mmCIF file of C-alpha atoms in Angstrom:
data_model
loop_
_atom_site.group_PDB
_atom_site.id
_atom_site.type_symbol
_atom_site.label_atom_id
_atom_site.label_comp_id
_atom_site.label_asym_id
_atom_site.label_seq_id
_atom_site.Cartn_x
_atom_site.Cartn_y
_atom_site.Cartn_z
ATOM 1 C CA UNK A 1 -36.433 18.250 -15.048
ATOM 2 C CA UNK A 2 -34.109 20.554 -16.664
ATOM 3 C CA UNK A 3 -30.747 20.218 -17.991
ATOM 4 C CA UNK A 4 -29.488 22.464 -15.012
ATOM 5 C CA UNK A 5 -31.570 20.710 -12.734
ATOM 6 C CA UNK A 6 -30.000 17.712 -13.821
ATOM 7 C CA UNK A 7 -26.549 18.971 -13.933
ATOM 8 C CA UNK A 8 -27.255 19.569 -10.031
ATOM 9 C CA UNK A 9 -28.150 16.603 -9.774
ATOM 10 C CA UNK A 10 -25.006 14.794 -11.192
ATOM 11 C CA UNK A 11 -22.643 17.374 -8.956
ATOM 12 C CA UNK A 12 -24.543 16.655 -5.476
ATOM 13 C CA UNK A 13 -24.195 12.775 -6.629
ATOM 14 C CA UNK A 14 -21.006 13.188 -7.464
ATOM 15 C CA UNK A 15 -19.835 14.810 -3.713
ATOM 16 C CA UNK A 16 -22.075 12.048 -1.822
ATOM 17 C CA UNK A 17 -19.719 9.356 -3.886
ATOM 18 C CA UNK A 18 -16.783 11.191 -2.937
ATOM 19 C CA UNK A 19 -15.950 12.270 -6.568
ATOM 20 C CA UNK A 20 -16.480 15.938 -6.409
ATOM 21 C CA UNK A 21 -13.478 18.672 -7.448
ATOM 22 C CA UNK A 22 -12.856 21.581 -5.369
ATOM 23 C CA UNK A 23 -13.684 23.613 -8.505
ATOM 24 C CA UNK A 24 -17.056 22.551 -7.943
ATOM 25 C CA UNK A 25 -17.838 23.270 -4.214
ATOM 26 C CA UNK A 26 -18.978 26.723 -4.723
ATOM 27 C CA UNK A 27 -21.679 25.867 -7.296
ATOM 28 C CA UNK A 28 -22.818 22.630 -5.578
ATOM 29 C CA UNK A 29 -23.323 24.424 -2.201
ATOM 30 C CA UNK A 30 -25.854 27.089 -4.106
ATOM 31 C CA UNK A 31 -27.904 24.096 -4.988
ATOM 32 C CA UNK A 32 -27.602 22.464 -1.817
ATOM 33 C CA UNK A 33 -29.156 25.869 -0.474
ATOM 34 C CA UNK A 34 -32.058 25.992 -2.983
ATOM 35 C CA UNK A 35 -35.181 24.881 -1.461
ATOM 36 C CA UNK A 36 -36.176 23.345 -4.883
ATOM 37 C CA UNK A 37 -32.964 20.659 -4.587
ATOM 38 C CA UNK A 38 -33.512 19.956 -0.827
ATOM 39 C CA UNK A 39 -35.607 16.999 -1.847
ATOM 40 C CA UNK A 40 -33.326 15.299 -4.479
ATOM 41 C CA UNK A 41 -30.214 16.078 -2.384
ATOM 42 C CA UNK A 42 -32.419 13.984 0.196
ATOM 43 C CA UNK A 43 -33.418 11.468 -2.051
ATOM 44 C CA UNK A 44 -29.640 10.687 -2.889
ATOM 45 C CA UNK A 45 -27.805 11.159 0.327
ATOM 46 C CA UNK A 46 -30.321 8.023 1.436
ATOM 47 C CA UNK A 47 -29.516 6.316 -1.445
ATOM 48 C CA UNK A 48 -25.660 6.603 -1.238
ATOM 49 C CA UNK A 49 -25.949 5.333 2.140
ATOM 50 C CA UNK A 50 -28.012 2.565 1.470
ATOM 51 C CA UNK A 51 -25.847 1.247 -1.590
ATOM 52 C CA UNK A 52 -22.355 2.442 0.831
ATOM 53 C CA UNK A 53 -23.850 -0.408 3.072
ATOM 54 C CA UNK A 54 -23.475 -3.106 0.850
ATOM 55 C CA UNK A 55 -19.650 -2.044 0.365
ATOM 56 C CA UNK A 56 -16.353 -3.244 2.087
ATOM 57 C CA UNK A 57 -14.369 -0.804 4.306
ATOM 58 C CA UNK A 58 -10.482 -0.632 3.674
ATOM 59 C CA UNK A 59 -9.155 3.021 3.792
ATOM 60 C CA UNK A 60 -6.047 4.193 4.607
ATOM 61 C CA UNK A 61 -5.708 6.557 7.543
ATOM 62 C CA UNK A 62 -4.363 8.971 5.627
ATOM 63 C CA UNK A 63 -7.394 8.799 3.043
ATOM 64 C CA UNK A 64 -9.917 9.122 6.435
ATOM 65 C CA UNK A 65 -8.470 11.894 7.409
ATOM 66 C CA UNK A 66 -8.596 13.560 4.205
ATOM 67 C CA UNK A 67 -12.231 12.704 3.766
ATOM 68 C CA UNK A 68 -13.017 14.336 7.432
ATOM 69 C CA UNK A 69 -10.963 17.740 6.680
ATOM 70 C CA UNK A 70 -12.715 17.999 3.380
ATOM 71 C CA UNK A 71 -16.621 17.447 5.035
ATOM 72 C CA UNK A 72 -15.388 19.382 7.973
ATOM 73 C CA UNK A 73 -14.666 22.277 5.699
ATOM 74 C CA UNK A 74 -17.827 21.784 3.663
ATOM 75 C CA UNK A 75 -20.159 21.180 6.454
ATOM 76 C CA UNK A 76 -18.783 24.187 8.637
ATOM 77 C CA UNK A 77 -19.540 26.573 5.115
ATOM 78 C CA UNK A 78 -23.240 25.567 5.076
ATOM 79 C CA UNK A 79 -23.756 25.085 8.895
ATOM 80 C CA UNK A 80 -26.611 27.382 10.529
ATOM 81 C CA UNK A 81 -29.830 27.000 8.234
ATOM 82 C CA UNK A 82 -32.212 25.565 10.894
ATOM 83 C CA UNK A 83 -34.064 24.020 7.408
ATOM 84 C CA UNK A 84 -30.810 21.987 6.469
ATOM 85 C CA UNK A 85 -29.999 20.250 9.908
ATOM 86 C CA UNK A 86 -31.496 16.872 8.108
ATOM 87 C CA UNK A 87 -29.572 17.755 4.733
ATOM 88 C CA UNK A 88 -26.530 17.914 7.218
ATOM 89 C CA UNK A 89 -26.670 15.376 9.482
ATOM 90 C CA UNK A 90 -27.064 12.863 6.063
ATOM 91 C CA UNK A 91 -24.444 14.817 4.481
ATOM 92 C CA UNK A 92 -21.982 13.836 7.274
ATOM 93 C CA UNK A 93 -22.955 9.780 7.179
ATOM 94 C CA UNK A 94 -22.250 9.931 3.356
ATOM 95 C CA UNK A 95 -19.224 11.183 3.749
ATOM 96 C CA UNK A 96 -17.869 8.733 6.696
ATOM 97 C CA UNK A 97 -18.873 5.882 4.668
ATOM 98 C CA UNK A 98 -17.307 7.487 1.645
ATOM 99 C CA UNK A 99 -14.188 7.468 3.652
ATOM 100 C CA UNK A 100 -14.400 3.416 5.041
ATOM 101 C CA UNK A 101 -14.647 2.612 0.938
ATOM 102 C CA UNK A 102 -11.939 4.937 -0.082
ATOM 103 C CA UNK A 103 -9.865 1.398 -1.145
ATOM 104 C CA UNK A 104 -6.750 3.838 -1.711
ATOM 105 C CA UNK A 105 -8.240 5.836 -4.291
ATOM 106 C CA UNK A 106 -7.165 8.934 -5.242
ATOM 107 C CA UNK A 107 -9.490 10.742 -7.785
ATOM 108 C CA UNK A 108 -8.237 13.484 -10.144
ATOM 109 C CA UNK A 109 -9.329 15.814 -13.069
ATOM 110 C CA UNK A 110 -11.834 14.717 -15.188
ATOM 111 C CA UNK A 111 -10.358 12.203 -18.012
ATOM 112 C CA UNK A 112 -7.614 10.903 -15.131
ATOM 113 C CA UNK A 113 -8.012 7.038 -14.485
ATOM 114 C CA UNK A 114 -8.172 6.565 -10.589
ATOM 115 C CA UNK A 115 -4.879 5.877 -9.260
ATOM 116 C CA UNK A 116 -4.593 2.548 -6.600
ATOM 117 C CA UNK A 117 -1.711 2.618 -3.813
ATOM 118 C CA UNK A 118 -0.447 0.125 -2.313
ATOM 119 C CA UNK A 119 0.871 0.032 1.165
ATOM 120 C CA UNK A 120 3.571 -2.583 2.512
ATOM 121 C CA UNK A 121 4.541 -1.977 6.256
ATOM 122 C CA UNK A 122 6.523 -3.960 8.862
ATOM 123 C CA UNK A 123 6.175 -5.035 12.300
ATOM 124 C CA UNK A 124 8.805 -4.988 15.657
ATOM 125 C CA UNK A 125 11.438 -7.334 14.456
ATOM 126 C CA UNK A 126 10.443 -7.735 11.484
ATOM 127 C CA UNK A 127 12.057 -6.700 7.874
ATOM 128 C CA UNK A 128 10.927 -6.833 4.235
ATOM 129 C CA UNK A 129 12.211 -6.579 0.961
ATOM 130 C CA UNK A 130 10.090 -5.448 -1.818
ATOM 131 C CA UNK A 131 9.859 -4.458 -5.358
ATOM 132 C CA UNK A 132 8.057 -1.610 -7.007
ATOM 133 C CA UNK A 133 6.275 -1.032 -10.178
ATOM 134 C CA UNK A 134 9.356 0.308 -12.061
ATOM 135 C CA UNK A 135 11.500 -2.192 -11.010
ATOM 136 C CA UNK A 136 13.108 -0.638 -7.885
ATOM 137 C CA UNK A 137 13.629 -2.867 -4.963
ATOM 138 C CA UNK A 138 13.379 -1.610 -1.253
ATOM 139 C CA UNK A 139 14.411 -3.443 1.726
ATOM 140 C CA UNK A 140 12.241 -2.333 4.762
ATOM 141 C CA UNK A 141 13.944 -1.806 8.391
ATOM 142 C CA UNK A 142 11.149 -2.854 11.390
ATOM 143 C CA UNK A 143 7.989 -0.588 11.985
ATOM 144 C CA UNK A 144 8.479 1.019 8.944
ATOM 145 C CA UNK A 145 5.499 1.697 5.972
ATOM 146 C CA UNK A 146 6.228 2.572 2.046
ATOM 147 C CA UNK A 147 2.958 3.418 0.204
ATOM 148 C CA UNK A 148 3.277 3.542 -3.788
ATOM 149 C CA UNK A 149 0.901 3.383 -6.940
ATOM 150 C CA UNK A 150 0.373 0.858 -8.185
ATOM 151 C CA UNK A 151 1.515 1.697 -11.755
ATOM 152 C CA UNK A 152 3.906 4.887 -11.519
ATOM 153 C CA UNK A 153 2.332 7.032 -14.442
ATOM 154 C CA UNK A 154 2.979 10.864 -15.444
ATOM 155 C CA UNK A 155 6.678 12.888 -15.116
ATOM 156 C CA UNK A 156 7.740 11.533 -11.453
ATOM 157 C CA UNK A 157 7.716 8.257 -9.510
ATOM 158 C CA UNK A 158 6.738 9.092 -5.787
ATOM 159 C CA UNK A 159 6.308 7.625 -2.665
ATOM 160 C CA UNK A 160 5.800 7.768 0.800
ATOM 161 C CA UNK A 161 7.775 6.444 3.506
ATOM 162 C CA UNK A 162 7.789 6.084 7.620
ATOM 163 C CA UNK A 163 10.196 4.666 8.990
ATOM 164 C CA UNK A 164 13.905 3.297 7.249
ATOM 165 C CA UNK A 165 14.667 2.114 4.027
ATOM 166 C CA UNK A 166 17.113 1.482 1.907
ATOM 167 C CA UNK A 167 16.156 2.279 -1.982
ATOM 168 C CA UNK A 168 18.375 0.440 -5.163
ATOM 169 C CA UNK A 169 16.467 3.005 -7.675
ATOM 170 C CA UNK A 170 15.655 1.756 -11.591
ATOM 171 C CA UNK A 171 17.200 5.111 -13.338
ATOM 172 C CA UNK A 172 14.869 7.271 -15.479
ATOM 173 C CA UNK A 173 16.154 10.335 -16.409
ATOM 174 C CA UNK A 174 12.468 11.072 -17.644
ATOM 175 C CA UNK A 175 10.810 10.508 -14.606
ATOM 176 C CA UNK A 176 12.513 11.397 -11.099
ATOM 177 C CA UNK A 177 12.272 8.831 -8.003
ATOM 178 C CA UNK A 178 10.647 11.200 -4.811
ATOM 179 C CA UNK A 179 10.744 9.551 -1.371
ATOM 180 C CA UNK A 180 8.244 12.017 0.528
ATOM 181 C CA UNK A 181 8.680 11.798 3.966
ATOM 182 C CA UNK A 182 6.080 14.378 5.297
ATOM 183 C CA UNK A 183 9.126 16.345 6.764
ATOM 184 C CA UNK A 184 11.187 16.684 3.376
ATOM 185 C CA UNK A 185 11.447 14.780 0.043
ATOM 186 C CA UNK A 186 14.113 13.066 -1.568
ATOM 187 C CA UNK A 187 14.696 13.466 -5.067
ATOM 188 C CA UNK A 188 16.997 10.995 -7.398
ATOM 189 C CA UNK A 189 17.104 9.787 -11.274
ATOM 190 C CA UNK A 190 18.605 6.288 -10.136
ATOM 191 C CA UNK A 191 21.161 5.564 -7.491
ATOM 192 C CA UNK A 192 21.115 3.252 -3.988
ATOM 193 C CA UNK A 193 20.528 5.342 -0.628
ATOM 194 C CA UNK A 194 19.132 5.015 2.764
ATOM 195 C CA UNK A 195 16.704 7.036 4.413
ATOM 196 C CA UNK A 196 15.375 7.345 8.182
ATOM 197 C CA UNK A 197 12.811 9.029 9.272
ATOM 198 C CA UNK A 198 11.304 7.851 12.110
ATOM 199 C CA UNK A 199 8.289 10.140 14.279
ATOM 200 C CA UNK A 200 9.261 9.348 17.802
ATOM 201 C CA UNK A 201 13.236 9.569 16.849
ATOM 202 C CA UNK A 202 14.754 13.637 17.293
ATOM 203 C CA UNK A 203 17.272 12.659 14.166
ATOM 204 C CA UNK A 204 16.100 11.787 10.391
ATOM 205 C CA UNK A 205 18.847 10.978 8.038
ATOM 206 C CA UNK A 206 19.190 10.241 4.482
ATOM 207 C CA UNK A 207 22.636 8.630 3.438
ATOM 208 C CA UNK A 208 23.997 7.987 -0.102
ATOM 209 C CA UNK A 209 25.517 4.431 -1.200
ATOM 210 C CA UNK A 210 26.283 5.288 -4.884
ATOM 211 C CA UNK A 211 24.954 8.408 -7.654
ATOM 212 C CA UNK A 212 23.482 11.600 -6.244
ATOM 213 C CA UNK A 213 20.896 12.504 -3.972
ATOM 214 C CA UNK A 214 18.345 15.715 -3.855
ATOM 215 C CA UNK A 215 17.384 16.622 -0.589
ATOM 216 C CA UNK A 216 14.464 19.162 -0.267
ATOM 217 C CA UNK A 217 13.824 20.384 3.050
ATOM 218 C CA UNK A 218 11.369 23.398 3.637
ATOM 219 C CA UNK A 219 13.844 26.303 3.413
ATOM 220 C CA UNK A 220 16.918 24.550 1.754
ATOM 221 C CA UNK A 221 17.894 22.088 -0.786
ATOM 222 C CA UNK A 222 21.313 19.486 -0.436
ATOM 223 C CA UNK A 223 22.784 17.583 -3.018
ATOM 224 C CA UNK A 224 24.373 14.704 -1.732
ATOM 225 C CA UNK A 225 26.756 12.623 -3.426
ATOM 226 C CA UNK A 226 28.202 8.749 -2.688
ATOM 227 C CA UNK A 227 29.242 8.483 0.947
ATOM 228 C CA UNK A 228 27.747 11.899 1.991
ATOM 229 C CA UNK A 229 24.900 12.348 5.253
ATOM 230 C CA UNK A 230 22.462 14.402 6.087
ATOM 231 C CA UNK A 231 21.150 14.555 9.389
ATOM 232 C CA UNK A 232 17.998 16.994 10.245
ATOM 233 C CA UNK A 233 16.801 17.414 13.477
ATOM 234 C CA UNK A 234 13.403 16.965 13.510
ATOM 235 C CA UNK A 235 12.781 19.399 16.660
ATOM 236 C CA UNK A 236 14.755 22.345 15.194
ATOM 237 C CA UNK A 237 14.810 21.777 11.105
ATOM 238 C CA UNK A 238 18.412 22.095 11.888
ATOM 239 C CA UNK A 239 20.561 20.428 9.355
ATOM 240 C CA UNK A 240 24.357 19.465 8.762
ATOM 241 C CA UNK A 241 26.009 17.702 6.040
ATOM 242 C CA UNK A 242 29.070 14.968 6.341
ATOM 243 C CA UNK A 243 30.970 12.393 5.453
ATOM 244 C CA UNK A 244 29.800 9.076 6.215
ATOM 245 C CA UNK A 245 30.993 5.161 4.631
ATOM 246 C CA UNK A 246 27.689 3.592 3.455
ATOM 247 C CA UNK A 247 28.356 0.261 4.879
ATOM 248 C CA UNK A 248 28.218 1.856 8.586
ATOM 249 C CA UNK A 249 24.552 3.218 7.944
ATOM 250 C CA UNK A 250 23.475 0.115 5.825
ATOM 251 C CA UNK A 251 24.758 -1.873 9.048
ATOM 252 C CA UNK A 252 21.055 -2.943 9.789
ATOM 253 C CA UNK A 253 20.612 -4.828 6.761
ATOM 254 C CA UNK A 254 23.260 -7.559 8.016
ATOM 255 C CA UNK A 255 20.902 -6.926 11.582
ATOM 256 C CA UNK A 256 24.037 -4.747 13.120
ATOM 257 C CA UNK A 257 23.906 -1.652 14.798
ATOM 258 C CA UNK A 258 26.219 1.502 14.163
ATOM 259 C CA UNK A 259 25.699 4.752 15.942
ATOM 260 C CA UNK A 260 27.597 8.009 15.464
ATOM 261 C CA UNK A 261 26.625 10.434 17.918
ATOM 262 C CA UNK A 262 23.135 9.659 18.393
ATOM 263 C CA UNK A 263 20.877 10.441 20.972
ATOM 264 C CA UNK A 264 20.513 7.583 23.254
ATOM 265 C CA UNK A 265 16.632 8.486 23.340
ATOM 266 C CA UNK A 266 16.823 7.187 19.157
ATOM 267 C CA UNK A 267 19.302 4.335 20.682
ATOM 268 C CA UNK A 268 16.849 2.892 23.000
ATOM 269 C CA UNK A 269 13.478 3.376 20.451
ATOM 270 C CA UNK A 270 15.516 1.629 17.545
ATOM 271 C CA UNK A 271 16.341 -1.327 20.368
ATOM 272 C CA UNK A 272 12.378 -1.363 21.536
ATOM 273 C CA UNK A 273 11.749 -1.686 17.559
ATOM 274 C CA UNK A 274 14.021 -4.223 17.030
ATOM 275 C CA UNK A 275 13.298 -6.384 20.174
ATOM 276 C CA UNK A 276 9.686 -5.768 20.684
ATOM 277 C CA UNK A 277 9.840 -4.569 24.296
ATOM 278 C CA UNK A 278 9.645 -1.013 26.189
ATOM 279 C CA UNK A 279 12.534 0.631 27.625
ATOM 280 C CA UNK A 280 12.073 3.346 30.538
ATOM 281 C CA UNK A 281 15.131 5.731 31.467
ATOM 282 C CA UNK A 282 15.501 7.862 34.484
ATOM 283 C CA UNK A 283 14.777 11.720 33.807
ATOM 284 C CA UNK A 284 17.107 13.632 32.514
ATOM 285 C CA UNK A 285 19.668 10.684 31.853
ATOM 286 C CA UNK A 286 18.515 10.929 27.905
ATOM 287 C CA UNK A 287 19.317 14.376 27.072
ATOM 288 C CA UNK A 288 23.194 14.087 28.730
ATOM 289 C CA UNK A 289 23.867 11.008 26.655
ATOM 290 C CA UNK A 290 25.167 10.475 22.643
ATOM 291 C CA UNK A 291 26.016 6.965 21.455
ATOM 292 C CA UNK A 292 29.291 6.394 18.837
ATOM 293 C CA UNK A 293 30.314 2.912 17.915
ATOM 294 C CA UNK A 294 29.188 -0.486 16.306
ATOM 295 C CA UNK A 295 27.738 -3.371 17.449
ATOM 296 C CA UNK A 296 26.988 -7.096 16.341
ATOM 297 C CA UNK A 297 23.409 -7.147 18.032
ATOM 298 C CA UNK A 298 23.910 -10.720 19.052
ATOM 299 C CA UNK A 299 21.177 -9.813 22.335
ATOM 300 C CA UNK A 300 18.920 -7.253 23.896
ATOM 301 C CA UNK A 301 21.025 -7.983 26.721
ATOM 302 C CA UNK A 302 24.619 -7.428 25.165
ATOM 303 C CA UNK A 303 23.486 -4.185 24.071
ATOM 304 C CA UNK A 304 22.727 -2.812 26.347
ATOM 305 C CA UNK A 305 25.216 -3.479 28.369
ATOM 306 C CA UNK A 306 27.534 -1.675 26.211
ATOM 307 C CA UNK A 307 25.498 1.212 26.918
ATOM 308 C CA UNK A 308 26.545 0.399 30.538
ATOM 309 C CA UNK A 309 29.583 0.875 29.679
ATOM 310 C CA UNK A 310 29.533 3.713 27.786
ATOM 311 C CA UNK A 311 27.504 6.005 29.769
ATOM 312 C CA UNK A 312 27.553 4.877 33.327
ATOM 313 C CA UNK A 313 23.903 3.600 33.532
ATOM 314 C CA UNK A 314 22.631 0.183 34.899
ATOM 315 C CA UNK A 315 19.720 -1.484 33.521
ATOM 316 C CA UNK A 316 17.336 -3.975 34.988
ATOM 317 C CA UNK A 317 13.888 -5.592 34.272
ATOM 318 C CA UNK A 318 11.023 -4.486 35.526
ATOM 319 C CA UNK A 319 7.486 -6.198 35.220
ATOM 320 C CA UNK A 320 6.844 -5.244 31.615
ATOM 321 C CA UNK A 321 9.503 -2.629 30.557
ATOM 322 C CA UNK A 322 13.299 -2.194 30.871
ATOM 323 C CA UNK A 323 14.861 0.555 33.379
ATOM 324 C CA UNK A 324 17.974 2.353 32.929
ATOM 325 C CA UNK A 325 18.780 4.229 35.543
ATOM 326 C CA UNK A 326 21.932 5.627 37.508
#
């Protein structure tokens, strides 16, 4: 075998075990065409899946989707040569079992040491406190997930978050603190803040305790300083900065509730969150109706009805959910 055979070899191995660069696509798809490697890239597609067999499966759902775009793309480039249907239909099992044993690896250039996440999530009711590899500590609202590295290495310290938080950051001028939400990041040295960002809530906010905050949305960027909001609305990427005491949106760590204009659509998710149940509304009663004003959250019940009071509708309990309705 020759040394470019061989080379071949080690790319096509490389892609079945999920290790490949983009860099190295172009040239491993000429010798996935070449009749002479149809064999070997054969031989080791039934190998990978034979020794993937004998591995756990804990991925991410982030990673699996990853995995699927990438073999997607590749499989759609090389699709149509009657000869590789075999190649291809092999080339797709070693790449779903590549994504059950992703573990939370993320592979990068050649040299890089493979980086392990860790993910920490809540359930309905539920909160956490945690405390990352640099020292900062995060205190987890319910349904919410924060993934991380395991060991925060290079010029930033990022992570991902769904759901609310509230971050006491470890300053290091040398390496920035990013909160990526998927809808904007947040960028800080050191400081305490809270951020909310929930997918089936219209309004995400990020709200400042003490130091600065960087907010980088996809056509602007707000600096917010200690007792400063911003609210985005996630249908519109509209935006608007304000003043707003930290100890009104840190309310839920003492299990309180504090609302300042929000839609009662975000009221009554945050409630199913916190309680564990489903509430139903009558149509068109969500869209007419903001909520403003505190509450001790002693009871599902109590709650709402202060909504009751507040905008006119009744509530009552249903087989499995909770109506309002007017």
């Amino acid at each position: 075998m020759t040394n470019m055979e061989k080379t071949e070899r080690q790319q096509i191995r490389r892609y079945l075990d999920g290790l490949y660069h983009k860099s190295e696509v172009s040239g491993m798809l000429e010798s996935m065409r070449s009749a002479a490697m149809k064999d070997d890239f054969e031989k080791l597609a039934r190998e990978s899946w034979e020794e993937s067999l004998k591995e756990s499966s804990y991925s991410t759902a982030m990673e699996r989707a990853q995995y699927r775009s990438e073999a997607a793309l590749l499989l759609k480039k090389i699709n149509g040569k009657s000869h590789w249907k075999k190649v291809l239909r092999w080339t797709a099992a070693c790449v779903a079992v590549v994504a059950l044993i992703g573990v939370g690896i993320v592979y990068h250039k050649p040299g890089h040491v493979p980086v392990a996440y860790v993910e920490i999530s809540t359930s309905f009711g539920e909160k956490k406190n945690c405390i990352l590899p640099d020292g900062t500590t995060v205190d987890l609202n319910a349904c919410t997930t924060v993934r991380f590295p395991e060991h925060f290495k290079g010029k930033e310290r990022r992570v991902e978050l769904e759901g609310e938080a509230y971050f006491r950051v470890k300053r290091d001028e040398k390496s920035p603190f990013i909160v990526s939400t998927g809808n904007f990041d947040v960028k800080v040295l050191g400081t305490c803040f809270n951020v909310k960002v929930y997918e089936r809530q219209a309004i995400s906010e990020v709200s400042v305790e003490s130091g600065k905050v960087q907010v980088e949305l996809p056509e602007a960027s707000v600096r917010l300083v200690a007792d400063e909001q911003i609210r985005i609305d996630n249908r519109t990427n509209e935006f608007s900065r304000k003043k707003q005491e930290h100890q009104r949106v840190m309310a839920w760590l003492q299990s309180e509730l504090h609302y300042d204009n929000t839609p009662l659509n975000d009221v009554l998710v945050e409630l199913e969150q916190i309680y564990n149940c489903r509430i139903m509304i009558a149509p068109g009663e969500a869209e007419r109706h903001t909520i403003s004003g505190g509450h001790d959250n002693t009871s599902l019940h109590a709650v709402l009805q202060s909504i009751e009071y507040v905008t006119g509708l009744k509530h009552k309990r249903e087989a499995d959910y909770i109506l309002l309705y007017r």
